[in-house]
CSV table of C-alpha atoms in Angstrom, one decimal:
chain,number,residue,atom,x,y,z
A,1,UNK,CA,-0.1,-0.2,0.2
A,2,UNK,CA,1.1,3.7,-1.0
A,3,UNK,CA,2.6,5.3,2.5
A,4,UNK,CA,0.5,8.3,3.3
A,5,UNK,CA,1.4,11.5,5.5
A,6,UNK,CA,-1.0,13.9,7.5
A,7,UNK,CA,-0.1,17.2,6.9
A,8,UNK,CA,-1.0,20.3,8.6
A,9,UNK,CA,-0.6,23.5,7.6
A,10,UNK,CA,-2.8,26.4,7.8
A,11,UNK,CA,-0.6,29.0,4.9
A,12,UNK,CA,-1.6,28.4,1.2
A,13,UNK,CA,2.1,29.4,0.0
A,14,UNK,CA,3.3,26.8,2.1
A,15,UNK,CA,1.1,24.1,1.7
A,16,UNK,CA,2.2,23.9,-1.8
A,17,UNK,CA,5.8,23.6,-1.0
A,18,UNK,CA,5.5,20.9,1.6
A,19,UNK,CA,3.0,19.0,-0.9
A,20,UNK,CA,5.0,19.3,-3.8
A,21,UNK,CA,7.8,18.0,-1.4
A,22,UNK,CA,6.3,14.5,0.2
A,23,UNK,CA,4.7,14.1,-3.4
A,24,UNK,CA,7.8,13.5,-5.2
A,25,UNK,CA,9.0,11.1,-3.2
A,26,UNK,CA,5.6,9.1,-4.3
A,27,UNK,CA,3.8,9.3,-0.9
A,28,UNK,CA,0.1,10.0,-0.6
A,29,UNK,CA,-0.8,13.8,1.5
A,30,UNK,CA,-3.3,14.7,3.0
A,31,UNK,CA,-3.5,18.4,4.5
A,32,UNK,CA,-5.5,19.8,6.8
A,33,UNK,CA,-5.6,23.1,8.4
A,34,UNK,CA,-5.4,23.1,12.4
A,35,UNK,CA,-4.6,20.8,14.8
A,36,UNK,CA,-8.2,19.5,15.9
A,37,UNK,CA,-8.2,18.5,12.3
A,38,UNK,CA,-4.9,16.2,12.9
A,39,UNK,CA,-7.1,14.7,16.3
A,40,UNK,CA,-10.2,13.9,14.2
A,41,UNK,CA,-8.8,12.4,11.2
A,42,UNK,CA,-5.6,10.3,12.7
A,43,UNK,CA,-8.2,8.7,14.8
A,44,UNK,CA,-10.1,7.7,11.3
A,45,UNK,CA,-7.6,6.8,9.1
A,46,UNK,CA,-4.1,4.9,9.5
A,47,UNK,CA,-0.9,7.1,8.7
A,48,UNK,CA,2.9,6.3,8.3
A,49,UNK,CA,3.6,10.2,9.9
A,50,UNK,CA,2.1,13.1,11.1
A,51,UNK,CA,4.0,16.3,9.4
A,52,UNK,CA,3.3,19.9,11.2
A,53,UNK,CA,4.0,23.0,9.9
A,54,UNK,CA,6.2,25.0,12.7
A,55,UNK,CA,4.1,28.8,12.6
A,56,UNK,CA,0.8,26.3,12.7
A,57,UNK,CA,2.6,24.8,16.3
A,58,UNK,CA,3.6,28.5,17.5
A,59,UNK,CA,0.2,30.2,17.3
A,60,UNK,CA,-1.5,27.1,18.8
A,61,UNK,CA,-3.1,27.6,22.0
A,62,UNK,CA,-2.0,24.8,25.4
A,63,UNK,CA,-5.8,22.7,24.3
A,64,UNK,CA,-5.1,22.8,20.4
A,65,UNK,CA,-1.7,21.1,21.2
A,66,UNK,CA,-3.4,18.7,24.0
A,67,UNK,CA,-5.6,17.6,21.2
A,68,UNK,CA,-2.6,15.8,19.2
A,69,UNK,CA,-0.9,14.7,22.3
A,70,UNK,CA,-1.5,11.3,21.8
A,71,UNK,CA,-1.4,11.3,18.2
A,72,UNK,CA,2.2,12.5,17.8
A,73,UNK,CA,3.2,10.0,20.6
A,74,UNK,CA,1.7,7.2,18.9
A,75,UNK,CA,3.5,7.7,15.2
A,76,UNK,CA,6.5,9.7,13.7
A,77,UNK,CA,6.1,13.0,13.4
A,78,UNK,CA,8.1,16.2,12.7
A,79,UNK,CA,7.8,20.1,12.7
A,80,UNK,CA,8.4,21.5,8.8
A,81,UNK,CA,9.6,25.0,8.5
A,82,UNK,CA,10.7,26.7,5.1
A,83,UNK,CA,13.9,28.9,5.4
A,84,UNK,CA,13.1,32.7,4.2
A,85,UNK,CA,16.1,33.3,1.6
A,86,UNK,CA,16.3,29.5,0.1
A,87,UNK,CA,12.4,28.1,0.2
A,88,UNK,CA,14.1,24.9,1.6
A,89,UNK,CA,12.3,22.8,3.9
A,90,UNK,CA,13.7,22.6,7.3
A,91,UNK,CA,12.8,19.3,9.6
A,92,UNK,CA,13.0,19.2,13.2
A,93,UNK,CA,12.3,15.3,14.1
A,94,UNK,CA,10.6,15.1,17.4
A,95,UNK,CA,9.9,11.3,17.3
A,96,UNK,CA,12.6,8.6,17.3
A,97,UNK,CA,15.4,10.8,16.9
A,98,UNK,CA,17.7,7.2,16.5
A,99,UNK,CA,16.6,6.7,12.7
A,100,UNK,CA,19.7,8.2,11.7
A,101,UNK,CA,17.9,10.9,9.2
A,102,UNK,CA,20.1,13.9,8.2
A,103,UNK,CA,18.0,15.6,5.8
A,104,UNK,CA,14.1,16.2,5.1
A,105,UNK,CA,14.1,13.6,2.0
A,106,UNK,CA,15.7,10.6,4.6
A,107,UNK,CA,13.4,11.3,7.6
A,108,UNK,CA,10.7,10.8,5.1
A,109,UNK,CA,11.9,7.5,3.7
A,110,UNK,CA,12.0,6.3,7.4
A,111,UNK,CA,8.5,7.3,8.0
A,112,UNK,CA,7.4,5.6,5.3
A,113,UNK,CA,8.9,2.4,6.1
A,114,UNK,CA,7.0,2.4,9.4
A,115,UNK,CA,3.8,0.8,9.5
A,116,UNK,CA,0.7,3.2,9.2
A,117,UNK,CA,-1.0,3.5,12.2
A,118,UNK,CA,-4.7,5.0,13.7
A,119,UNK,CA,-4.6,7.3,16.6
A,120,UNK,CA,-6.1,6.6,19.9
A,121,UNK,CA,-9.4,8.8,19.9
A,122,UNK,CA,-9.4,11.2,22.6
A,123,UNK,CA,-11.6,13.8,23.4
A,124,UNK,CA,-9.5,15.9,25.7
A,125,UNK,CA,-11.1,18.7,27.4
A,126,UNK,CA,-8.7,21.7,29.3
A,127,UNK,CA,-10.0,20.7,33.1
A,128,UNK,CA,-8.0,21.0,36.2
A,129,UNK,CA,-8.4,18.2,39.2
A,130,UNK,CA,-6.3,18.3,42.1
A,131,UNK,CA,-4.9,14.7,42.3
A,132,UNK,CA,-2.6,12.2,44.0
A,133,UNK,CA,-0.5,10.0,42.7
A,134,UNK,CA,1.5,6.9,43.4
A,135,UNK,CA,3.6,3.8,42.4
A,136,UNK,CA,2.1,2.0,44.9
A,137,UNK,CA,-1.4,0.2,45.6
A,138,UNK,CA,-2.0,1.4,48.4
A,139,UNK,CA,-0.7,5.2,48.0
A,140,UNK,CA,2.4,5.3,50.1
A,141,UNK,CA,5.4,7.6,49.2
A,142,UNK,CA,2.2,9.5,47.1
A,143,UNK,CA,2.9,13.2,45.9
A,144,UNK,CA,0.6,16.0,45.0
A,145,UNK,CA,-0.3,16.8,41.7
A,146,UNK,CA,-2.5,18.1,39.4
A,147,UNK,CA,-4.4,17.2,36.0
A,148,UNK,CA,-3.5,19.8,33.3
A,149,UNK,CA,-6.2,18.3,30.8
A,150,UNK,CA,-8.4,15.3,31.2
A,151,UNK,CA,-10.5,13.2,29.1
A,152,UNK,CA,-12.9,9.8,29.8
A,153,UNK,CA,-10.0,7.4,29.1
A,154,UNK,CA,-7.1,9.5,31.3
A,155,UNK,CA,-5.4,12.5,31.5
A,156,UNK,CA,-2.2,14.4,31.6
A,157,UNK,CA,-0.5,15.0,34.9
A,158,UNK,CA,2.2,17.1,36.2
A,159,UNK,CA,4.9,15.6,37.1
A,160,UNK,CA,8.8,15.8,37.8
A,161,UNK,CA,9.5,12.3,39.4
A,162,UNK,CA,12.3,10.7,37.2
A,163,UNK,CA,11.3,7.4,39.0
A,164,UNK,CA,8.2,6.9,36.9
A,165,UNK,CA,9.2,5.3,34.2
A,166,UNK,CA,7.1,4.4,30.8
A,167,UNK,CA,4.7,1.9,30.6
A,168,UNK,CA,5.1,1.3,34.3
A,169,UNK,CA,1.7,0.9,36.4
A,170,UNK,CA,0.3,4.0,38.6
A,171,UNK,CA,-2.5,4.6,41.0
A,172,UNK,CA,-3.9,8.0,40.9
A,173,UNK,CA,-6.8,9.5,43.5
A,174,UNK,CA,-8.7,12.4,42.0
A,175,UNK,CA,-10.1,14.5,44.8
A,176,UNK,CA,-12.5,15.7,43.1
A,177,UNK,CA,-14.6,12.5,42.6
A,178,UNK,CA,-16.8,11.4,45.5
A,179,UNK,CA,-15.4,8.0,45.4
A,180,UNK,CA,-11.6,8.3,46.4
A,181,UNK,CA,-10.6,4.7,45.1
A,182,UNK,CA,-7.1,4.7,43.6
A,183,UNK,CA,-7.3,4.6,39.8
A,184,UNK,CA,-5.0,1.7,38.4
A,185,UNK,CA,-3.2,3.9,35.2
A,186,UNK,CA,-0.6,3.2,32.7
A,187,UNK,CA,2.3,6.0,31.9
A,188,UNK,CA,1.7,5.9,28.3
A,189,UNK,CA,4.3,9.1,27.6
A,190,UNK,CA,6.3,11.5,29.5
A,191,UNK,CA,7.4,14.6,28.9
A,192,UNK,CA,11.1,15.3,31.0
A,193,UNK,CA,11.5,18.1,33.0
A,194,UNK,CA,13.8,20.8,31.3
A,195,UNK,CA,13.4,19.0,27.5
A,196,UNK,CA,10.7,21.8,26.4
A,197,UNK,CA,9.5,24.7,27.1
A,198,UNK,CA,5.7,23.0,27.9
A,199,UNK,CA,4.5,21.9,31.3
A,200,UNK,CA,6.4,18.5,32.7
A,201,UNK,CA,4.3,15.6,33.5
A,202,UNK,CA,3.0,12.5,32.4
A,203,UNK,CA,0.4,11.3,30.1
A,204,UNK,CA,-1.9,8.2,31.2
A,205,UNK,CA,-4.7,6.2,30.9
A,206,UNK,CA,-7.1,5.1,33.1
A,207,UNK,CA,-7.3,0.9,33.2
A,208,UNK,CA,-9.2,0.1,36.4
A,209,UNK,CA,-11.9,1.7,37.4
A,210,UNK,CA,-15.3,1.6,39.5
A,211,UNK,CA,-18.6,2.5,37.7
A,212,UNK,CA,-19.4,5.3,39.4
A,213,UNK,CA,-15.5,7.0,38.9
A,214,UNK,CA,-16.3,6.2,35.0
A,215,UNK,CA,-19.9,8.1,35.4
A,216,UNK,CA,-18.7,11.3,37.0
A,217,UNK,CA,-15.8,11.2,34.6
A,218,UNK,CA,-17.7,10.9,31.7
A,219,UNK,CA,-19.9,14.0,34.0
A,220,UNK,CA,-17.1,16.5,33.8
A,221,UNK,CA,-15.8,15.2,30.7
A,222,UNK,CA,-19.4,16.2,29.0
A,223,UNK,CA,-19.8,19.5,31.3
A,224,UNK,CA,-16.6,21.0,29.9
A,225,UNK,CA,-17.2,20.3,26.7
A,226,UNK,CA,-20.9,22.2,26.5
A,227,UNK,CA,-18.6,25.5,28.2
């Protein structure tokens, strides 16, 4: 099957430059103009990679960026920019820096060799909830934290704990819920402190919840989406 790239760019002139570059490598290019469209499209159809225009990312709000976090951690992706004088494409690789690519063309070919993936569906809302995070089910050595954004299936927690590893199990108590039972969760991705200008923390997937917790979390998310 012919490789497919999902491209996000709002400016028409930049779009034409990017599309020419991608199609010259005999790759199908699907173009959208917003990060919200990236999240929606990547959850419907498998892609080999996601390419994002840097100006689009710079102008996006924190909430808009949160919409694509899970998709960007699920598949190869890169930020693209265009040199003003030469009109050449520059690429900041933000996924799997070990691929050895030195040019945009090399990274594009690398992405096309990877299996296409569908991003997880995640309707995130900018909902801040106080939480307690622990690596033990009995909540020993727990640390106080806060959810930065939220969905029915998981959340992003502020965290600077270097000992918490990817794919490890943690337990989270959400203070706002009437049921205080710790929620068993998996660390799906991690943003290290000092690595970027973004808030450090961990993206978690809720694995085990009580029916009451599920109902309350859905109610919180729906209430926020209506506002």
